[in-house]
Coordinates of C-alpha atoms and ligand atoms in Angstrom, one line a residue:
X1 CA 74.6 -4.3 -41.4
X2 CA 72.3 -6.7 -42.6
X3 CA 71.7 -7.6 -39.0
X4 CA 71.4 -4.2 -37.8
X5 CA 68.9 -3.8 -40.5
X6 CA 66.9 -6.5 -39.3
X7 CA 67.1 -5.3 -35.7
X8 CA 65.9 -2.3 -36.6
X9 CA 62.9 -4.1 -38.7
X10 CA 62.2 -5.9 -34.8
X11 CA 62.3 -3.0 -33.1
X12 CA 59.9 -1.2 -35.6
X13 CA 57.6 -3.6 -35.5
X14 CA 57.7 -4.2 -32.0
X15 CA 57.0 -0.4 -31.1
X16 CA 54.0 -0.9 -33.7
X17 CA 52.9 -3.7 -31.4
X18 CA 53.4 -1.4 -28.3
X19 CA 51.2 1.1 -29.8
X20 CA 48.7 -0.9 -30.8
X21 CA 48.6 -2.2 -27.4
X22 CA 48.7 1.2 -25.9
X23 CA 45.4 2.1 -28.6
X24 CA 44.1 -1.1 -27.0
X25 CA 44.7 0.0 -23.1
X26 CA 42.9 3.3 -24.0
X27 CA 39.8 2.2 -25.5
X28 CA 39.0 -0.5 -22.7
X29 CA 39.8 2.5 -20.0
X30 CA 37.5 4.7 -22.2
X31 CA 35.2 1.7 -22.1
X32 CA 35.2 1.1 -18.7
X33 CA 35.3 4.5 -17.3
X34 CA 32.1 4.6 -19.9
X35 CA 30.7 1.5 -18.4
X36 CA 31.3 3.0 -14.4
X37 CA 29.8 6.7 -15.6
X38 CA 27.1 5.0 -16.6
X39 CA 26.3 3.0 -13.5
X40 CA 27.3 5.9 -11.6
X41 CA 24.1 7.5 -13.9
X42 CA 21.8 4.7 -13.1
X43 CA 22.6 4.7 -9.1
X44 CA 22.0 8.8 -8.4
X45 CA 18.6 8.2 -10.4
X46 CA 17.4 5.3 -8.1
X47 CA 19.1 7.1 -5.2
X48 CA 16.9 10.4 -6.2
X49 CA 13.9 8.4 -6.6
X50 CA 14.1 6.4 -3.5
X51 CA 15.0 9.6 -1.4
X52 CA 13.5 9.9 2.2
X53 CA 14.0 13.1 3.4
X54 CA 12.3 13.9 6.4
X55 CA 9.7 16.1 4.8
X56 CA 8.6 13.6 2.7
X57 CA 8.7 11.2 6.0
X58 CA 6.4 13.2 7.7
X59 CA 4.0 12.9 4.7
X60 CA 4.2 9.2 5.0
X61 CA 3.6 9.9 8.8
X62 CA 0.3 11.7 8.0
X63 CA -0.5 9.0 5.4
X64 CA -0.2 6.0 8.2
X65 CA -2.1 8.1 10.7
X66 CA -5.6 8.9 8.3
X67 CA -5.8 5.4 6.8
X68 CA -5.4 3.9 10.5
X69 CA -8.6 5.9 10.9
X70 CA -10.1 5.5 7.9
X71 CA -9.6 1.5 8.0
X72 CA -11.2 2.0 11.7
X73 CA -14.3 4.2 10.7
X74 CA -15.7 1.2 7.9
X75 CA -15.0 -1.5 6.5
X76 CA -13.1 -1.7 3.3
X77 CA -12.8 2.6 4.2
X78 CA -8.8 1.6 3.8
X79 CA -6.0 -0.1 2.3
X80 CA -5.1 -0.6 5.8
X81 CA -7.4 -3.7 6.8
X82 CA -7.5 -2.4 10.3
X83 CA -8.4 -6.0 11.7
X84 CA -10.0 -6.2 15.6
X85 CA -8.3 -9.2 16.7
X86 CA -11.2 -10.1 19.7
X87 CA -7.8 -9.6 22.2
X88 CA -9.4 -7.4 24.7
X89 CA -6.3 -8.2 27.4
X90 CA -3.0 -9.1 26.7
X91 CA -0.9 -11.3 28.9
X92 CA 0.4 -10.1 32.5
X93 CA 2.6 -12.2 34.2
X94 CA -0.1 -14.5 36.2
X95 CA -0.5 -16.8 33.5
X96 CA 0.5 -20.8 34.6
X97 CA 0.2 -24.4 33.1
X98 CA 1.4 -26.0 29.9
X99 CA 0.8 -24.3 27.0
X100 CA 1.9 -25.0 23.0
X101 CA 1.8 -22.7 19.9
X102 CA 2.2 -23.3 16.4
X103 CA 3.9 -20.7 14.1
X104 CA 3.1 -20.3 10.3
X105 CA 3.8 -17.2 8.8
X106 CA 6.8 -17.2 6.3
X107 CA 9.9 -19.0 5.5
X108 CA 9.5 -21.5 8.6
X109 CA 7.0 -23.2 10.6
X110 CA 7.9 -23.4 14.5
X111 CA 6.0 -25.3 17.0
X112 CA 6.9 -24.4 20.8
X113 CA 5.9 -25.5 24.6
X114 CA 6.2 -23.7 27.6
X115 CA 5.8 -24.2 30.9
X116 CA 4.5 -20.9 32.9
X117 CA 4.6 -20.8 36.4
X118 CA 3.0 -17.5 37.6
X119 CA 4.5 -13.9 38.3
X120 CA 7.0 -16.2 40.9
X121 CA 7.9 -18.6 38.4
X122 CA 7.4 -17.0 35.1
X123 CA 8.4 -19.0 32.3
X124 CA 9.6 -22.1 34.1
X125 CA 10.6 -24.1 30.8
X126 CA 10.7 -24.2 26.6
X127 CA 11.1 -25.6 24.1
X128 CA 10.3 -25.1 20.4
X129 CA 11.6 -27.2 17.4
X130 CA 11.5 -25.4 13.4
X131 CA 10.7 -27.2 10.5
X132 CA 11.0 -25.4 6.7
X133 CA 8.2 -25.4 4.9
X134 CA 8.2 -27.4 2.1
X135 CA 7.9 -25.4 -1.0
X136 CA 5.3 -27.4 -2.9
X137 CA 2.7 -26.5 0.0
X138 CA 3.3 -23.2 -0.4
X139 CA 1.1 -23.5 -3.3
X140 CA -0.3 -26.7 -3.1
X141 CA -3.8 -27.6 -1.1
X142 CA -5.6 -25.9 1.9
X143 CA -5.8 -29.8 3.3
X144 CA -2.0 -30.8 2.5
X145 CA -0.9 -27.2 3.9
X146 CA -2.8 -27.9 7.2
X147 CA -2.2 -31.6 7.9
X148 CA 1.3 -31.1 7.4
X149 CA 1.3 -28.7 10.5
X150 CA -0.8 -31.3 12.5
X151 CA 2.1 -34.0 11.5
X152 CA 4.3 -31.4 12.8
X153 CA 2.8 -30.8 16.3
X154 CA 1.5 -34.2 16.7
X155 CA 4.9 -35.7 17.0
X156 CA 6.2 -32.7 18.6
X157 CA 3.7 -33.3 21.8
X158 CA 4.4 -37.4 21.2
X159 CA 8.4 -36.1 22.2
X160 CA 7.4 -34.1 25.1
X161 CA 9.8 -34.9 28.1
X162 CA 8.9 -35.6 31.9
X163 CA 9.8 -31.7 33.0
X164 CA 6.7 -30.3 30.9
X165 CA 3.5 -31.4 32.7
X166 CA -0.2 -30.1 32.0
X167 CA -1.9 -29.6 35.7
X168 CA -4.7 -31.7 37.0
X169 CA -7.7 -31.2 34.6
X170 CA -5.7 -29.5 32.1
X171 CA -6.0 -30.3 28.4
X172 CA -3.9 -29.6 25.6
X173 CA -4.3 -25.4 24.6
X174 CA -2.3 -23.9 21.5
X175 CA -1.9 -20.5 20.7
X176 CA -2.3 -21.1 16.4
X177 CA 0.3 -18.2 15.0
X178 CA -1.1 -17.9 11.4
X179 CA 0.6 -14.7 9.8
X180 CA -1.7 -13.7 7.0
X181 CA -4.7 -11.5 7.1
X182 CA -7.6 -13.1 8.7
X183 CA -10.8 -12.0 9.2
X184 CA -11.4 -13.3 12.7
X185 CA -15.1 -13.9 14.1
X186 CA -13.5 -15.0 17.5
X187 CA -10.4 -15.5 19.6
X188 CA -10.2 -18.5 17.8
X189 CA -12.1 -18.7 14.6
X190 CA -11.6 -16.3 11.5
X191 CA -11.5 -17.2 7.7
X192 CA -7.9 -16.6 5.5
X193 CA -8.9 -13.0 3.4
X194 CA -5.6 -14.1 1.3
X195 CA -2.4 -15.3 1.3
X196 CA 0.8 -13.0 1.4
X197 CA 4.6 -13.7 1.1
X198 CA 5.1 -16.7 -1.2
X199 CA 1.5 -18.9 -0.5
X200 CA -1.0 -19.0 -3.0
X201 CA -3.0 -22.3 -1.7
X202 CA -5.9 -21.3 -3.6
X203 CA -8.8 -23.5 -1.9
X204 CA -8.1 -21.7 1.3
X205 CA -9.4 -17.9 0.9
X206 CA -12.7 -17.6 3.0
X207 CA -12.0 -20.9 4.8
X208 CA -11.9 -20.5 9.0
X209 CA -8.3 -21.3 9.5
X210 CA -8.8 -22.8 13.0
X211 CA -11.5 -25.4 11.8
X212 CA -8.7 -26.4 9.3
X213 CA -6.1 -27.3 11.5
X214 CA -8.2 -28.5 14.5
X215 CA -10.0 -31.2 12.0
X216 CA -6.4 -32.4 10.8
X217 CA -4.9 -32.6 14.7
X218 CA -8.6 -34.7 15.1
X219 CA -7.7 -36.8 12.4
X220 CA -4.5 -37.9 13.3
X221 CA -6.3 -39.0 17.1
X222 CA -5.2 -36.2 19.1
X223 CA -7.3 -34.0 21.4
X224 CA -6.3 -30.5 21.3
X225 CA -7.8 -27.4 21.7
X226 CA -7.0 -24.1 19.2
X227 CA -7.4 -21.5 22.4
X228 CA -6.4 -18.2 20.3
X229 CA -5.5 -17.6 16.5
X230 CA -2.9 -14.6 16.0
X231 CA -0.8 -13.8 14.2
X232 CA 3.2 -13.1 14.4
X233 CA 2.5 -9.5 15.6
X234 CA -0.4 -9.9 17.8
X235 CA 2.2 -12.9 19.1
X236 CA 4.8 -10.5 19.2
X237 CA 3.2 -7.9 21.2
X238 CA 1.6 -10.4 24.1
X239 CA 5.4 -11.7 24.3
X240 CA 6.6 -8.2 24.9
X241 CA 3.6 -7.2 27.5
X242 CA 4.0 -10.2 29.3
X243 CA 8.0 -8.8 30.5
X244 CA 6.9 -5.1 30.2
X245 CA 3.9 -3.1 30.5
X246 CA 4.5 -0.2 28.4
X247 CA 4.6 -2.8 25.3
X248 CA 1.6 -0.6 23.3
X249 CA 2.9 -1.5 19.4
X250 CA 4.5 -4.5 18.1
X251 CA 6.1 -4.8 14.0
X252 CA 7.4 -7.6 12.4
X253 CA 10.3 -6.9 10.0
X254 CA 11.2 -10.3 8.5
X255 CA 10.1 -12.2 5.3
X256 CA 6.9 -10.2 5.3
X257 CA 5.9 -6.8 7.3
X258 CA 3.3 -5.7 10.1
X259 CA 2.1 -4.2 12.9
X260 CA -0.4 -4.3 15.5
X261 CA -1.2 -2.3 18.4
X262 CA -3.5 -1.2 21.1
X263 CA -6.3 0.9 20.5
X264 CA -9.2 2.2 23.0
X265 CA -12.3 0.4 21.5
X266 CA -14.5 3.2 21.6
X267 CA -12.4 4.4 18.2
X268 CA -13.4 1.4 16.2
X269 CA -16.4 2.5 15.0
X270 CA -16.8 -0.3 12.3
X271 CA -16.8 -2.8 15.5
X272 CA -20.4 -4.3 15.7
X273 CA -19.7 -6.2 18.9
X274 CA -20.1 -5.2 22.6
X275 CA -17.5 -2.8 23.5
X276 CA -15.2 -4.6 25.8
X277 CA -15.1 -4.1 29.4
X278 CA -11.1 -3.4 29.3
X279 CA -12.0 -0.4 26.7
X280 CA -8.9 -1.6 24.7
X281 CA -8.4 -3.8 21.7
X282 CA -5.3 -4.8 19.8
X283 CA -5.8 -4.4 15.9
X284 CA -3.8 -6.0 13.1
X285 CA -2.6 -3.6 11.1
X286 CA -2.0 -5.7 8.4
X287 CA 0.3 -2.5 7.5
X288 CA 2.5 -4.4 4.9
X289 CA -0.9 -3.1 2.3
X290 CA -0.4 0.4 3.2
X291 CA -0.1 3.0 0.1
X292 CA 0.1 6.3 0.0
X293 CA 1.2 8.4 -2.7
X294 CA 4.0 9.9 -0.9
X295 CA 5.7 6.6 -0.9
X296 CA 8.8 7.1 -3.5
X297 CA 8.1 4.5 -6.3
X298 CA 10.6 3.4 -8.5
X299 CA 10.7 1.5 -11.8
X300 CA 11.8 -1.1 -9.6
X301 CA 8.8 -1.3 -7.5
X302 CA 6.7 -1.2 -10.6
X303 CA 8.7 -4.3 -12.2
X304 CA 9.0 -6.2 -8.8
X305 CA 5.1 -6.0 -8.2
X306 CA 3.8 -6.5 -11.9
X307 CA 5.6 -9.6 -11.8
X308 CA 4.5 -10.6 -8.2
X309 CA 1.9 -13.0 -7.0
X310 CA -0.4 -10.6 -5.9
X311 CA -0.1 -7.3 -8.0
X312 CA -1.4 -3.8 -7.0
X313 CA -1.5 -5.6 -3.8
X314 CA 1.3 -4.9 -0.3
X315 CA 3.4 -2.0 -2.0
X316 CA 4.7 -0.9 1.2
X317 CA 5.4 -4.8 2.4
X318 CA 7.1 -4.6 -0.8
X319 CA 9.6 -1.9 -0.7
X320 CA 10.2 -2.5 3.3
X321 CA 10.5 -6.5 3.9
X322 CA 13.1 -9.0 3.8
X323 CA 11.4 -11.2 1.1
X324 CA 11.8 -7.8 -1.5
X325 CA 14.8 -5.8 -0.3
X326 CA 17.1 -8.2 -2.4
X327 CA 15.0 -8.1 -5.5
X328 CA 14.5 -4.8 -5.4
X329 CA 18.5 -4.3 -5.2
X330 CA 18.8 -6.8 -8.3
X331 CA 16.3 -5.6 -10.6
X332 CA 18.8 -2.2 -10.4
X333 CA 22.0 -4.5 -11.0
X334 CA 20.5 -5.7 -13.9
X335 CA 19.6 -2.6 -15.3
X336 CA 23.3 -1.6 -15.0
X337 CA 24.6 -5.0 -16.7
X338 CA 21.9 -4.3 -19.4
X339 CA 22.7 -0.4 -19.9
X340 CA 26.1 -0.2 -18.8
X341 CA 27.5 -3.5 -19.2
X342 CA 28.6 -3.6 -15.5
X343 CA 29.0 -6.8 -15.6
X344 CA 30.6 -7.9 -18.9
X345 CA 29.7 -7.8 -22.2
X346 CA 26.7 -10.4 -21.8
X347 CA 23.9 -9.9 -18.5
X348 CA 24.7 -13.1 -16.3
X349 CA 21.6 -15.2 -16.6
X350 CA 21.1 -15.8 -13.3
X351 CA 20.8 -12.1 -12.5
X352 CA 17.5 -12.8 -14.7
X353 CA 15.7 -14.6 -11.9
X354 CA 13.8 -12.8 -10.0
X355 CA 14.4 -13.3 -6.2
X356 CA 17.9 -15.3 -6.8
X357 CA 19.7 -12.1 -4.2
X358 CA 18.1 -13.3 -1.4
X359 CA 18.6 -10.3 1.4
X360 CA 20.7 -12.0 3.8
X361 CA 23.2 -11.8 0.9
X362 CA 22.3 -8.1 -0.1
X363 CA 22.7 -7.4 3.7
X364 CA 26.3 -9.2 4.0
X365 CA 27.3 -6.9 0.7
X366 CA 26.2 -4.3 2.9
X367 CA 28.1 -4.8 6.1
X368 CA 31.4 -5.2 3.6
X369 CA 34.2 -3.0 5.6
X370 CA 37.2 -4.1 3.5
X371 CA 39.0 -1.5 1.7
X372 CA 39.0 -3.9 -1.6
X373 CA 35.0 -5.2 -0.9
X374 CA 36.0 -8.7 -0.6
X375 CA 32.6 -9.7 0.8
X376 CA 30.6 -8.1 -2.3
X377 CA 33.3 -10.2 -4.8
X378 CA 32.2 -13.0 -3.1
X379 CA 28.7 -12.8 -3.1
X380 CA 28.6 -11.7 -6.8
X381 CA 30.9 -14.7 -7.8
X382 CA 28.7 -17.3 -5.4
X383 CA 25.6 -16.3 -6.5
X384 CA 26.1 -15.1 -9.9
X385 CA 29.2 -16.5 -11.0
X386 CA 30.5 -12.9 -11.9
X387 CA 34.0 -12.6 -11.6
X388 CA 37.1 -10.0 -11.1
X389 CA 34.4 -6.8 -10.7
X390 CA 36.9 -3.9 -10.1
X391 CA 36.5 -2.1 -6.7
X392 CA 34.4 0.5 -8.7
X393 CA 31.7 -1.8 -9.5
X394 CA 31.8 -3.4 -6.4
X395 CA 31.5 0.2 -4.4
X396 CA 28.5 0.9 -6.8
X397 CA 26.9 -2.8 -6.2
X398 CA 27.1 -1.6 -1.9
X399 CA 25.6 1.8 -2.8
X400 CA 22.7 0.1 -4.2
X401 CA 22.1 -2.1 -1.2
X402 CA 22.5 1.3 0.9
X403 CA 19.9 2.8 -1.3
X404 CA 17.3 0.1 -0.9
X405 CA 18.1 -0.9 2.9
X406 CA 18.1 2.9 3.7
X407 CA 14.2 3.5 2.2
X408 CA 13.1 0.8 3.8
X409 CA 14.2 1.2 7.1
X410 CA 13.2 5.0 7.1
X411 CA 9.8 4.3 5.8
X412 CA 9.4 1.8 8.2
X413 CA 10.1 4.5 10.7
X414 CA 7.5 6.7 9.4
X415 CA 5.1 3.7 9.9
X416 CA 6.0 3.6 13.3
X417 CA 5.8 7.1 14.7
X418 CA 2.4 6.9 12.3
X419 CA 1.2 4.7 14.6
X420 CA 2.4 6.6 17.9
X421 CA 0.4 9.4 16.5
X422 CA -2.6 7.8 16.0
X423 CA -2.2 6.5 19.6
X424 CA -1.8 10.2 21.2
X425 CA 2.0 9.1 21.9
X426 CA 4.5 10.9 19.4
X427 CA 4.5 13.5 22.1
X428 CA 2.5 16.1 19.7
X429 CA -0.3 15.6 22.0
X430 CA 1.2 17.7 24.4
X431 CA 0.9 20.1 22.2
X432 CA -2.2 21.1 23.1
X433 CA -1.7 24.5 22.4
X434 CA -0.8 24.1 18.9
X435 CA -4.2 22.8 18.9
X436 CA -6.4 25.4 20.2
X437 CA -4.5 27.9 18.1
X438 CA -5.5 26.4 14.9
X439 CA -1.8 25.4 14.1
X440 CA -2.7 22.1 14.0
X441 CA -2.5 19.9 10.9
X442 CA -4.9 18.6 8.5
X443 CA -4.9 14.9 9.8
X444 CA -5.8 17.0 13.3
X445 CA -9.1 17.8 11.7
X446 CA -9.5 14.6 10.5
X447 CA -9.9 13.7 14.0
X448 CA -7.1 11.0 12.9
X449 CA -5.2 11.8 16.1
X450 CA -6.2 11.2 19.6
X451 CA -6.8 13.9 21.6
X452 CA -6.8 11.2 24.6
X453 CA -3.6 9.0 24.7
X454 CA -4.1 5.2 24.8
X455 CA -2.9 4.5 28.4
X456 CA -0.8 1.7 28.7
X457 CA -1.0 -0.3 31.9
X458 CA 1.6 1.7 34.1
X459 CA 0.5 4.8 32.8
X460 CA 4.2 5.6 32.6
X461 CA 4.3 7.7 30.0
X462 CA 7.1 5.7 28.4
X463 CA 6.2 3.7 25.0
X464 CA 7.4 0.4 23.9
X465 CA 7.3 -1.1 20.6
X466 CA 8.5 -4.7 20.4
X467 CA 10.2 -5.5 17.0
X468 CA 11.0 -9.3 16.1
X469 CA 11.4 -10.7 12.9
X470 CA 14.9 -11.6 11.0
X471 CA 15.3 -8.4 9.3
X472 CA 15.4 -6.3 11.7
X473 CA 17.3 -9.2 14.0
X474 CA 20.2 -9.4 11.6
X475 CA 20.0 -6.5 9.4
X476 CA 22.6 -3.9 11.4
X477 CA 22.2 -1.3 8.9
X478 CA 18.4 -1.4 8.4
X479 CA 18.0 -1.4 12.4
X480 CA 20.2 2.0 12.2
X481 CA 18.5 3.9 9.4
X482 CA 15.8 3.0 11.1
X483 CA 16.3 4.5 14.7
X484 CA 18.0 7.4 13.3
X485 CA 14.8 8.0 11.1
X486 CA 12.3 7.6 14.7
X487 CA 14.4 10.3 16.2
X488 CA 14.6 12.8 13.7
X489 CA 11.0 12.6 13.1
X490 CA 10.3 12.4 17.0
X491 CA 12.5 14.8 18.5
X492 CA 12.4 15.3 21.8
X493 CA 9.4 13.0 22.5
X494 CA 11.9 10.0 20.8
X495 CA 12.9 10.1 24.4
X496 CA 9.8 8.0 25.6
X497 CA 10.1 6.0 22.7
X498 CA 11.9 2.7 22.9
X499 CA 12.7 0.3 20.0
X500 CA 13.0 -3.2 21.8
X501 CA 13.5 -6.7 19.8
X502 CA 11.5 -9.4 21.5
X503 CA 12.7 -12.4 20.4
X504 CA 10.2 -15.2 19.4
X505 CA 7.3 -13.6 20.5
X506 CA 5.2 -14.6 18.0
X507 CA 5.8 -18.0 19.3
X508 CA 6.1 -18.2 23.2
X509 CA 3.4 -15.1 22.8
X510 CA 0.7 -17.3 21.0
X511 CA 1.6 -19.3 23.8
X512 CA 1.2 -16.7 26.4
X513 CA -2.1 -15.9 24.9
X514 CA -3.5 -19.8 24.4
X515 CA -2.8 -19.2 28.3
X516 CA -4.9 -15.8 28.2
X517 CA -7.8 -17.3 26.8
X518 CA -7.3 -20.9 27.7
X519 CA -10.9 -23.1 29.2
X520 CA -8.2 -23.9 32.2
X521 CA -8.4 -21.6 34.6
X522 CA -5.6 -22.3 37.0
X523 CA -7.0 -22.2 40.6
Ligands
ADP1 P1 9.6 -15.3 8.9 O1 9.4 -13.8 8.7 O2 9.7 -16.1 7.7 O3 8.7 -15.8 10.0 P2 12.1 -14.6 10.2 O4 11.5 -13.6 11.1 O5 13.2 -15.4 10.8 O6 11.1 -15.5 9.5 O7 12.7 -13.7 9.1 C1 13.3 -14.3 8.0 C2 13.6 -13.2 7.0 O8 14.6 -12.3 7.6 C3 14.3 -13.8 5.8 O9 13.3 -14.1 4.8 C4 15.2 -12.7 5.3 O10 14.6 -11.9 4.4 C5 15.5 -11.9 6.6 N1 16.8 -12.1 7.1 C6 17.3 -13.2 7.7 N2 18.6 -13.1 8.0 C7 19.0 -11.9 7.5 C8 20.2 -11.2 7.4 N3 21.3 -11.7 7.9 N4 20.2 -10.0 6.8 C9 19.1 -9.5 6.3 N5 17.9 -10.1 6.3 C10 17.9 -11.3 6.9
MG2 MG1 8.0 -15.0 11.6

C-alpha cells in the first residue's frame, strides 16, 4: 500500500513534469512560429519595396534613355558622366604584333600578352597572369598603387617565353585597363575624377593616370609605351568587336558596374573636338552613378550607402553589383535577427560587419536545390557560426537572396534596353508611325531617342551586347532574371538582341586596342 502510495506520488509528479514540459513545447512553438511570422513580415516588405514590375521597368528604361542625353548635351547636365573615350574605331580583325595590357579595376589586377597575327592568324598566342591586390593599396598612395603595377608587369615581360616575339622595329605597346571614371584628354592620357569600388587613394583624383604608371615602368629601367587607357568596358567591347561586328554595347557586371557603347559623334554635343572622320565614338557610361527616382529604394539601400565610402554617390552600382548584392541581403538578415530573433536570442556579431556575406556566398545560398537547404546551413554556420536554423529560416534566408539578386538583375535590364533606345535599336524605331501620330512618348520629345539607328559595321540589323564580369559569369540566377527582364521589356524586337559573355575582354581587348592605336604600324 505504502508502495502503491508512493507509486502513485511518482506517477503524479511525473505527469506534472510532462505537463510542464508540454507548457514548455507550446511556448517555444508559439515563440518560434512568432519569430518565422515575423521574418515572414520583414521579407514581403523588402520584397514590396524592391518590386520590378515591368511598368516600373520601363520607367527606369526612360530614366536611362534622357540622362544618356542629358549627360551628352553638357557637361555635368547628368549623373550619367557620359565620358567620350577618344576611341573613334574599335578593333577589326587586321590587327598583328605583340601586344600587353594591364588590368586594374576591382578585386584583381591582371596583366596579359598576346600575340595577333592578322584576320589569317588571329590571336596566335596568350597569356595573362592575376595578382590580388593588396588591400593596404587600396587606400594607401597614388605612387605605392602605381609602382606596384609596374613591379607587376615589369617581371611579367622579364618572363616572357621565345613563342611571343615583337616584329622588327616594334616596341613594347600596352593597352592600360584602369576601371574608374577618368576624364580622358587622349587615347592615352586622362586624369582619375574618383575612385569607385573599395579605393580611396586620396593623392590620386585629378592626377593623369597614364603619366603615373609610365613614370613607375621608367623607373624601374623599362621602355614601354602606354598606347590606349580604357577601361574594363571599353576593353570589353573592343574584345567582343574584334570576333563580331554587331558588338554595339558592352556592361560589366562584376565587383563594380558599367557600360559603354557606340554612339554617332554628331550626338555629343558637349564634345569640343573635331568630329571624327568614322562619325562614331564609344562613351563610358560610367552607368554604375545612374539615379532615377523610379529606382525602388529600400532602407537597405539607405543604410548600405550612408555607411559607404562614397555616399549619395553610384546608387544604381549599388543596388546592381557584385561588391553590394551580399550586403544588401545582410543588412535584411540582420534586421530579422534584431526584430524577430531569427537567429537566436542574441544577433551573431559577425552579421554586424558590413560586407562579411560576400556574394559568391549569397549566390551559392541561392542556387540551394536541396529539399532541407543544406547549402544555406552551411554558409550561415561558415560564415556566421549560426547553427541548427530550421528549414523555415533557411527558406526565408534564400528568399531574401531572390529578392535582392532578382532587382538587380531586372534593373540591370532596364539599363540595357535604355541604352538600345538611345541607340535607335530596341526596335521602337520602327515605329515610325507611332511617331508621326503623336503617340510617341515624352523621352521622344526629348529628342532622347534616335530617330537614325547607330549602324553597326554589318548593318545587320542584329545587336550585340558583350557582358563580362564575375557576376554575371557565375551568377546563374542573376543572368536569368536578367534575360527574362530584356525580353519582356523588348518583345518582339528581343529577337535582334543578343546577350553574349565575352570573356576577358577587358584584358585581351585593352590589348586589341594598344594594337588599334599602337606607333607600330605593321607593314
Ligand atoms: P572585377 O570586377 O573585380 O574586375 P570580376 O569580373 O572577376 O572582377 O568579378 C568579381 C566579382 O564577381 C566578385 O567581387 C563577386 O562580387 C562576383 N562574383 C564572383 N564569383 C561569383 C559567384 N560565384 N556568384 C556571384 N558573384 C560572384
Ligand atoms: Mg574586371
Amino acid at each position: 500500500m505504502g508502495q502503491s502510495k508512493a507509486m502513485a506520488g511518482v506517477y503524479i509528479a511525473c505527469a506534472a513534469a510532462a505537463c510542464a514540459a508540454a507548457a514548455v513545447l507550446v511556448s517555444q512553438r508559439v515563440k518560434v512560429r512568432s519569430q518565422k511570422c515575423t521574418a515572414r513580415k520583414i521579407l514581403l516588405e523588402f520584397q514590396e519595396a524592391c518590386d520590378t514590375p515591368v511598368a516600373r521597368l520601363r520607367q527606369v528604361v526612360d530614366a536611362m534613355a534622357v540622362e544618356m542625353h542629358a549627360g551628352l548635351v553638357s557637361e555635368g547636365g547628368s549623373k550619367l558622366k557620359m565620358l567620350p573615350t577618344f576611341i573613334d574605331h574599335l578593333p577589326d580583325g587586321n590587327e598583328r604584333g605583340l601586344f600587353y595590357a594591364v588590368d586594374l579595376g576591382g578585386t584583381n589586377f591582371r596583366v596579359l600578352r598576346v600575340q595577333l597575327g592578322g584576320l589569317e592568324g588571329r590571336v596566335i598566342k596568350q597569356e595573362y597572369e592575376e595578382v590580388a591586390i593588396p588591400p593596404e593599396l587600396m587606400l594607401g598612395t597614388s605612387e605605392e598603387l602605381f609602382d606596384f603595377i609596374a613591379k607587376e608587369l615589369v617581371s611579367f615581360v622579364a618572363r616572357e617565353g621565345e613563342d611571343f616575339r615583337l616584329h622588327a622595329g616594334q616596341g613594347r605597346e600596352i593597352g592600360f585597363t584602369f576601371s574608374f571614371p577618368v576624364k580622358q584628354t587622349d587615347i592615352n592620357a586622362g586624369s582619375l575624377l574618383q575612385w569607385t569600388k573599395g579605393f580611396k587613394v586620396n593623392d590620386a583624383i585629378g592626377q593623369d593616370v597614364v603619366a603615373a604608371l609610365q613614370g613607375c615602368i621608367e623607373r624601374r629601367g623599362y621602355k614601354m609605351r602606354i598606347a590606349a587607357l580604357v577601361n574594363d568596358t571599353v576593353g570589353t567591347l573592343a574584345g567582343g568587336r574584334y570576333w563580331n561586328n554587331d558588338v554595339m554595347i558592352a556592361v560589366i557586371l562584376g565587383t563594380g558596374t558599367n557600360a559603354c557603347y557606340v554612339e554617332r559623334a554628331e550626338s555629343i554635343s558637349k564634345w569640343g573636338g573635331e568630329l571624327p572622320k568614322s562619325g562614331q565614338m564609344v562613351i563610358n557610361m560610367e552607368w554604375g552613378n545612374f539615379w532615377s527616382s523610379h529606382l525602388p529604394r529600400t532602407y537597405v539601400d539607405e543604410s548600405l550607402d550612408n555607411e559607404s565610402l562614397h555616399p549619395g554617390e553610384y546608387g544604381f552600382e549599388k543596388m546592381i553589383s557584385g561588391m553590394y548584392l551580399g550586403d544588401c541581403v545582410r543588412r535584411v538578415l540582420v534586421r530579422m535577427a534584431q526584430q524577430a530573433g531569427i537567429f537566436g536570442p542574441h544577433v551573431p556579431h559577425k552579421l554586424l560587419e558590413p560586407f562579411s556575406l560576400q556574394t559568391p556566398d549569397m549566390s551559392k545560398m541561392h542556387h540551394d536545390n536541396s529539399s532541407d537547404l543544406k547549402m544555406v546551413a552551411e554558409v550561415l554556420k561558415r560564415v556566421y557560426g549560426i547553427q541548427n536554423t530550421t528549414v523555415g529560416i533557411r527558406k526565408i534566408v534564400l528568399s531574401v537572396c531572390d529578392t535582392v539578386c532578382q532587382r538587380g538583375a531586372r534593373l540591370a535590364a532596364a539599363g540595357i534596353v535604355g541604352i538600345l533606345k538611345k541607340i535607335g535599336r530596341d526596335g521602337s524605331a520602327a515605329n515610325g508611325l507611332n511617331r508621326r501620330n503623336n503617340t510617341f512618348e515624352q523621352s521622344d520629345v526629348n529628342g532622347t531617342h534616335d530617330e537614325v539607328p547607330v549602324n553597326c559595321p554589318t548593318g545587320s540589323g542584329k545587336t550585340v551586347v558583350a557582358m563580362d564580369g564575375g557576376l554575371y559569369e557565375h551568377y546563374g540566377e542573376f543572368r536569368n532574371y536578367m534575360q527574362e527582364a530584356v525580353v519582356e521589356l523588348l518583345g518582339e524586337a528581343s529577337k535582334n538582341v543578343f546577350i553574349e559573355l565575352s570573356k576577358d575582354g577587358s584584358g585581351i581587348g585593352a590589348a586589341l586596342l594598344a594594337a588599334s592605336y599602337a606607333e607600330y604600324v605593321p607593314t
